[in-house]
Coordinates of C-alpha atoms in Angstrom, one line a residue:
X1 CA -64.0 10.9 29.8
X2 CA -63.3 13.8 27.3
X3 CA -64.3 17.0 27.1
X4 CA -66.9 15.9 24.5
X5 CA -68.2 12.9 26.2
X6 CA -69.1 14.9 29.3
X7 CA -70.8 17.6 27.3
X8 CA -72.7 15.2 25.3
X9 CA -73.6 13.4 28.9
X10 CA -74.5 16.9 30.5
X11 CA -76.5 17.6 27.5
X12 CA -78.8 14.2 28.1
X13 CA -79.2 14.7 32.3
X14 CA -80.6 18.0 31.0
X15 CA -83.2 16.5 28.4
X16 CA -84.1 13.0 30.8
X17 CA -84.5 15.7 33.7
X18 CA -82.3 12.9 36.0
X19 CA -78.8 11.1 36.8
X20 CA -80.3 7.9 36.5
X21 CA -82.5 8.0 33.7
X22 CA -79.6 9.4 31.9
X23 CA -77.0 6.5 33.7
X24 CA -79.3 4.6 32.5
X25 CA -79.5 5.5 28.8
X26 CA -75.6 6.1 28.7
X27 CA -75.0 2.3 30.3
X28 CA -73.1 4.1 33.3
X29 CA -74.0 4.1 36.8
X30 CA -75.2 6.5 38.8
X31 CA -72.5 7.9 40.9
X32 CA -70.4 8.0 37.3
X33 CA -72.9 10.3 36.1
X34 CA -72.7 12.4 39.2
X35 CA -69.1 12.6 39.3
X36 CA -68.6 13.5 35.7
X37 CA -71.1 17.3 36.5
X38 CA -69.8 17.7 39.6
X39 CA -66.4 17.6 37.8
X40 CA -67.5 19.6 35.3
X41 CA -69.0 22.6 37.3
X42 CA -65.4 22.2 39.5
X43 CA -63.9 23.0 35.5
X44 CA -65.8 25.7 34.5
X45 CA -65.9 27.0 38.2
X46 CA -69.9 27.4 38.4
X47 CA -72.8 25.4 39.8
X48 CA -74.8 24.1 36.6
X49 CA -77.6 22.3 38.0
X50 CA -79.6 23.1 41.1
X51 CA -80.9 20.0 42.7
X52 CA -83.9 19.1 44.9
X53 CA -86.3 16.9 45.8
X54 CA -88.4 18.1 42.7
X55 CA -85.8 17.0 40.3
X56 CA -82.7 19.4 38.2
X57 CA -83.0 22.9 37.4
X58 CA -80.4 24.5 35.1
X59 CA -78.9 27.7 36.5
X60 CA -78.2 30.6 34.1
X61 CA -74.6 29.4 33.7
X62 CA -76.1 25.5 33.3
X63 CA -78.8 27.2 30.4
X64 CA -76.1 28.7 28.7
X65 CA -73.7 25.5 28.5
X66 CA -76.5 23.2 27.5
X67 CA -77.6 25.5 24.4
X68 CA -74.2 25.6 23.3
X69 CA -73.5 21.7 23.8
X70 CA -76.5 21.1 21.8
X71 CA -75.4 22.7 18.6
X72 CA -71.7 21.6 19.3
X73 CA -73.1 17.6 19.5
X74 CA -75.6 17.9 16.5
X75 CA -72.9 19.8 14.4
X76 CA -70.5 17.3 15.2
X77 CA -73.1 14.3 14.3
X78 CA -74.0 16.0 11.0
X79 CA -70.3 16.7 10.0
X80 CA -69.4 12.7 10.6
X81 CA -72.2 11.5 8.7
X82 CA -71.1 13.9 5.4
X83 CA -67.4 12.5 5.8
X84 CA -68.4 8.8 6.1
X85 CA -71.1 9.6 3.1
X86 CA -74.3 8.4 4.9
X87 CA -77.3 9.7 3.1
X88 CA -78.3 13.4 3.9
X89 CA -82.2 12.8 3.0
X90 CA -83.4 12.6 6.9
X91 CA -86.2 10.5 7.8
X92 CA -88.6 10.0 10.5
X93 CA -91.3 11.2 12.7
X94 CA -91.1 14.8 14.0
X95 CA -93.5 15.1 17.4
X96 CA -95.4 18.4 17.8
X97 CA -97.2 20.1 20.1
X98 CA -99.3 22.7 19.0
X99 CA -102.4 25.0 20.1
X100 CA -105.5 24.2 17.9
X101 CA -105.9 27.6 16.1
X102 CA -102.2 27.9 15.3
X103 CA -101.9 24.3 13.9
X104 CA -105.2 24.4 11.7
X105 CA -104.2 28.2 10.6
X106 CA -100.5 27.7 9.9
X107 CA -99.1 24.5 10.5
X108 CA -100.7 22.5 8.6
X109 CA -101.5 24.2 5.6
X110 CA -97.6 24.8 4.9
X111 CA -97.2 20.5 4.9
X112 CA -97.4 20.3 1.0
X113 CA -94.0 22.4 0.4
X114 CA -92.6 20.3 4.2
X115 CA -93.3 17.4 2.4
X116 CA -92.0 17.9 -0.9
X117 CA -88.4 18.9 0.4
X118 CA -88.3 16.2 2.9
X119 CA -90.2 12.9 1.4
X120 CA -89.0 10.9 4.0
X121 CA -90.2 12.7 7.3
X122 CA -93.4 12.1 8.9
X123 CA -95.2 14.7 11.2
X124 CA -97.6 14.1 14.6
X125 CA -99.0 16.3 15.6
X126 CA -100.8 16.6 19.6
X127 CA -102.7 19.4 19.6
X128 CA -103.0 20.4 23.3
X129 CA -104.0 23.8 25.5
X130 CA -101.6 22.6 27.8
X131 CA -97.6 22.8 28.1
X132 CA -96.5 19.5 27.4
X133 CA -93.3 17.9 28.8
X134 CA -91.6 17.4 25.9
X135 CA -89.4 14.4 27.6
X136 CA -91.6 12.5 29.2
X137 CA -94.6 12.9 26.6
X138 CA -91.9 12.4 23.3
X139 CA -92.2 15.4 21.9
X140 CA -89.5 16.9 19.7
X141 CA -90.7 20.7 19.2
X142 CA -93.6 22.3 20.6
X143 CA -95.4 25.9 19.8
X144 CA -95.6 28.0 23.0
X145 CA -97.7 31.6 22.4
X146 CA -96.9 33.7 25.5
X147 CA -93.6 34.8 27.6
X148 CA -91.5 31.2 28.1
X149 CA -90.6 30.0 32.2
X150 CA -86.8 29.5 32.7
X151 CA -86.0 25.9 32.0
X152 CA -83.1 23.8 30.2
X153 CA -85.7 23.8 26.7
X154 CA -83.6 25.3 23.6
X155 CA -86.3 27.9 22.2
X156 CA -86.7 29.6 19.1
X157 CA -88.5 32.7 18.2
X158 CA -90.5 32.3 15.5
X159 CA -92.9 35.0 15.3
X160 CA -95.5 36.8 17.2
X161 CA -99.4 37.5 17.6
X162 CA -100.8 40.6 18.1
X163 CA -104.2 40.2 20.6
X164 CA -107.6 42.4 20.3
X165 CA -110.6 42.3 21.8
X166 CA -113.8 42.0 19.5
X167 CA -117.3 41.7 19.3
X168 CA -120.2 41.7 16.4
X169 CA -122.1 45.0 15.5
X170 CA -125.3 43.5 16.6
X171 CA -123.9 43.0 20.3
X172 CA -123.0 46.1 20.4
X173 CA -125.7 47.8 19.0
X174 CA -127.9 46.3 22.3
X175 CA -125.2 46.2 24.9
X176 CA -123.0 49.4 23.8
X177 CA -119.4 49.7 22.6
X178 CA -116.8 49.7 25.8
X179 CA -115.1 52.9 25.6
X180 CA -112.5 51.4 28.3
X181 CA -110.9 48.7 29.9
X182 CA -113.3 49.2 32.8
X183 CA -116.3 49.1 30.7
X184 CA -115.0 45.2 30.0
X185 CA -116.8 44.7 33.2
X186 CA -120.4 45.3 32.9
X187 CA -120.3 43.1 29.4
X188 CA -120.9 39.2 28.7
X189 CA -117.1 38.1 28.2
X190 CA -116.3 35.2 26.1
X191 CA -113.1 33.8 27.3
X192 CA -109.8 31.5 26.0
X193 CA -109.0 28.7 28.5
X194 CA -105.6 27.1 28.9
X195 CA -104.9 24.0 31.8
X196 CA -108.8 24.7 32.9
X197 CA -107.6 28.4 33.5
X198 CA -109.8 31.8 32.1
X199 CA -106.1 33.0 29.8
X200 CA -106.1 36.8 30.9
X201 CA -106.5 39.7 28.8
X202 CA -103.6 42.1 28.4
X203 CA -104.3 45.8 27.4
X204 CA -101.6 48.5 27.4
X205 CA -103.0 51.5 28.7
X206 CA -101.0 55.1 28.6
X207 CA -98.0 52.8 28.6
X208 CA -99.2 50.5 31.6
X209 CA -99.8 47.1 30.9
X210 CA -103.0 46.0 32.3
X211 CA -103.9 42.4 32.7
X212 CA -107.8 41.5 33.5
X213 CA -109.1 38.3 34.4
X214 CA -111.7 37.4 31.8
X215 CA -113.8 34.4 33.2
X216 CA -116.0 34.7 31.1
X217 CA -119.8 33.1 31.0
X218 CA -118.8 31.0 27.9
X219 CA -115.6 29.8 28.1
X220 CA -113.1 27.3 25.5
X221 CA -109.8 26.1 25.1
X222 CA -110.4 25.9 20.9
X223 CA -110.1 29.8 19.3
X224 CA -112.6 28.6 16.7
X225 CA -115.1 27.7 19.3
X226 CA -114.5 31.9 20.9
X227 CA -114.8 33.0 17.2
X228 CA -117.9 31.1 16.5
X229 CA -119.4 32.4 20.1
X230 CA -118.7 36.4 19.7
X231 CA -119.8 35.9 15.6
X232 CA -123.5 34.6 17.1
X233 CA -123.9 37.9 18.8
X234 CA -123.1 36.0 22.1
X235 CA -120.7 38.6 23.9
X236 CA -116.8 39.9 23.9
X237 CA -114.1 37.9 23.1
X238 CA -110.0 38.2 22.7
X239 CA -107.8 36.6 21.0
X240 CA -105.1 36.8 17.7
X241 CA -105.8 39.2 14.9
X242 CA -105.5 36.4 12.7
X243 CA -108.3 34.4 14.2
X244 CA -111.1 37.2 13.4
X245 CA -109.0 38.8 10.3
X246 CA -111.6 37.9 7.5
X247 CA -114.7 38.3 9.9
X248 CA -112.9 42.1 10.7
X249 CA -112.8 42.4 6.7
X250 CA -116.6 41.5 6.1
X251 CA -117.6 43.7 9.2
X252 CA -119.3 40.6 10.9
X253 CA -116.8 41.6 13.4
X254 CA -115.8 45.1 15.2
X255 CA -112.9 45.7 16.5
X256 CA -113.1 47.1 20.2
X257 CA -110.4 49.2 22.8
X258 CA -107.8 49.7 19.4
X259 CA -105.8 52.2 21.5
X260 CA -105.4 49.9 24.4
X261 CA -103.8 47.3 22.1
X262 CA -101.3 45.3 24.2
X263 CA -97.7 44.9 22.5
X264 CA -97.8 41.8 20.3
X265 CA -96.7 38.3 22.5
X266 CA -93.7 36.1 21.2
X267 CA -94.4 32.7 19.0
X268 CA -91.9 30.0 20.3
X269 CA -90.9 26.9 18.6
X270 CA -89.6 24.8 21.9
X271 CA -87.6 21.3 21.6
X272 CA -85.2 19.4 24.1
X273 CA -82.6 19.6 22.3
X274 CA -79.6 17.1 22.5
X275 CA -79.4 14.3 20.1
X276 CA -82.1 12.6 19.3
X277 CA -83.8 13.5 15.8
X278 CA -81.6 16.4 15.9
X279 CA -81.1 17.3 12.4
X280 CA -85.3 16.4 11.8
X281 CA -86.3 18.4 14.5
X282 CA -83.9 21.2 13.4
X283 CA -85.3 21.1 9.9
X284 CA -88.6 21.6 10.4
X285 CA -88.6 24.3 13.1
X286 CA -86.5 26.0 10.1
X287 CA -89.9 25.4 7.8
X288 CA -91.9 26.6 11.0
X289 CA -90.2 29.7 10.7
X290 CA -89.9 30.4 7.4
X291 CA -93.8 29.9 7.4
X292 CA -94.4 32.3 10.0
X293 CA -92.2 34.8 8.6
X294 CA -93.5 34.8 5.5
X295 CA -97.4 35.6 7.3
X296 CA -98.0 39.2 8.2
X297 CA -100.2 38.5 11.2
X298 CA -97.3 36.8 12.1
X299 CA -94.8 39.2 12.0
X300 CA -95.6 41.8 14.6
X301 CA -92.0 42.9 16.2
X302 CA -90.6 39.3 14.4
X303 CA -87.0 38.4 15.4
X304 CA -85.4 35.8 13.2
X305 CA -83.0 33.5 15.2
X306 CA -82.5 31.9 18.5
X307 CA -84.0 34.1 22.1
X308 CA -84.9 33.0 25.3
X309 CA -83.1 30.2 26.4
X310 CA -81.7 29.1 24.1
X311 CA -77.3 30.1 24.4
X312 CA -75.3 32.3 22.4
X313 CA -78.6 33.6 20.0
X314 CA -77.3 32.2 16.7
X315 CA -80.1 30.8 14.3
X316 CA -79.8 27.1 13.7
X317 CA -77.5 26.4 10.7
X318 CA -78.9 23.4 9.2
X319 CA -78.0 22.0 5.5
X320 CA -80.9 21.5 3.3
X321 CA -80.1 18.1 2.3
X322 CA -80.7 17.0 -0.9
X323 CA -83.1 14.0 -1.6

């Protein structure tokens, strides 16, 4: 097998998460599949994958190969189809996962000009406050808000939120303003729920991050249900500045703790990577991006390009087809 072969085999362990799910795609056996990554580690002289009995983990050195082998494959897929002339107008369903808020705020409302450059794809969306395993659940790109775990994902920074805490004027004009952090605790807290789990709220205090956990007497996974709650006088709640920006600009809404403002958290656009949709998935995390970059809310401490985990940190370099 070439050098190509194994990559592109390497790249789909990595996105099927097993040897024989992967054997099984490739029409190979098993023991083919393990020889081929053993014999690739034994190459490059570094373990790649970490195995046991939960499954594969990349290691650093494995992370870094399979971001590379994923741009190496799709670039060579793209550059075949222009020589042999196939059509350059992509088609298809893109799969995304998305949090509520940012999906009615953002995503969707940016369709229209998706749309007109790409006739031919079709979005789905699964809006979810849960992480989603993009394999097994056949999602192409999801939108992760929040620090990303080490995995094999290829992720792309496309923006960032900045969180406050708020509450109505006629809240606090019967239950006081909080003049700190501690304060939080003697208040009715409306809290964010991810996976069933209070999300916790994040202040940055004389340069120490402080992280409380808000379990709060009302409690939702849906942004619009916090921002309905704290607007009917109901308590404290904590979210993205663009959730409350008009209500903070008609002063049904207050601001609270301003100088305790945690540093904004990164906006991720996640996908598997390897081969599959490639060049669709590619195209519209590019939109996703240019969407969010083109938001101010969005843009707090905004890096363009690849991060995380996903290689060498180039941005994707996809050609706008014409269709």
């Amino acid at each position: 097998m070439d050098r190509l072969s194994t990559l592109q085999l390497f790249v789909r362990v990595l996105d099927l998460g097993s040897f024989t799910r992967a054997a099984r795609e490739l029409g190979l056996g098993q023991p083919a599949v393990s020889k081929q990554v053993a014999a690739l580690e034994a190459r490059l002289g570094t373990l790649l994958l970490e195995r046991s009995s939960r499954g594969l983990r990349p290691t650093p050195a494995g992370q870094d190969l399979y971001g590379a082998a994923v741009r190496l494959v799709s670039d060579l897929e793209e550059t075949e189809n222009r020589v042999r002339g196939v059509s350059q107008c992509p088609g298809g369903v893109v799969r995304v996962a998305m949090p509520p808020t940012l999906g009615r705020m953002y995503v969707i409302p940016s369709l229209p000009a998706f749309f007109a450059l790409y006739p031919e794809i079709a979005v789905e969306f699964s809006v979810a406050d849960r992480r989603v395993d993009l394999v097994k659940e056949g999602v192409d790109v999801a939108l992760r808000v929040g620090d990303l775990r080490p995995s094999a994902l290829v992720a792309r920074r496309i923006g960032s939120l900045q969180m406050i805490a708020v509450a109505s004027p006629a809240y606090l004009a019967v239950h006081g303003t909080p003049r700190s952090v501690g304060d939080l605790s003697s208040h009715t807290l409306i809290s964010g729920q991810i996976e069933g789990a209070s999300v916790p709220w994040a202040f940055k205090v004389d340069e120490e991050v402080i992280s409380i956990a808000a379990t709060g007497r009302i409690r939702s996974n849906d942004g619009e249900d916090l921002r309905a709650s704290v607007l009917a006088d109901l308590g404290i709640t904590y979210g993205p500045t663009a959730l409350f920006r008009s209500d903070l600009k008609a002063g049904r809404l207050v601001e609270i703790l301003k100088d305790d403002a945690p540093d904004p958290v990164p906006v991720h656009a996640v996908s598997a990577g390897g081969r599959k949709m490639a060049q669709r998935v590619r195209l519209f995390t590019d939109h996703l991006a240019a969407t969010f970059a083109a938001e101010p809310s969005l843009r707090h401490a905004f890096q363009s390009g690849i991060d995380g985990m996903s290689g060498d940190g180039l941005p994707y370099r996809a050609a706008r087809p014409t269709c």
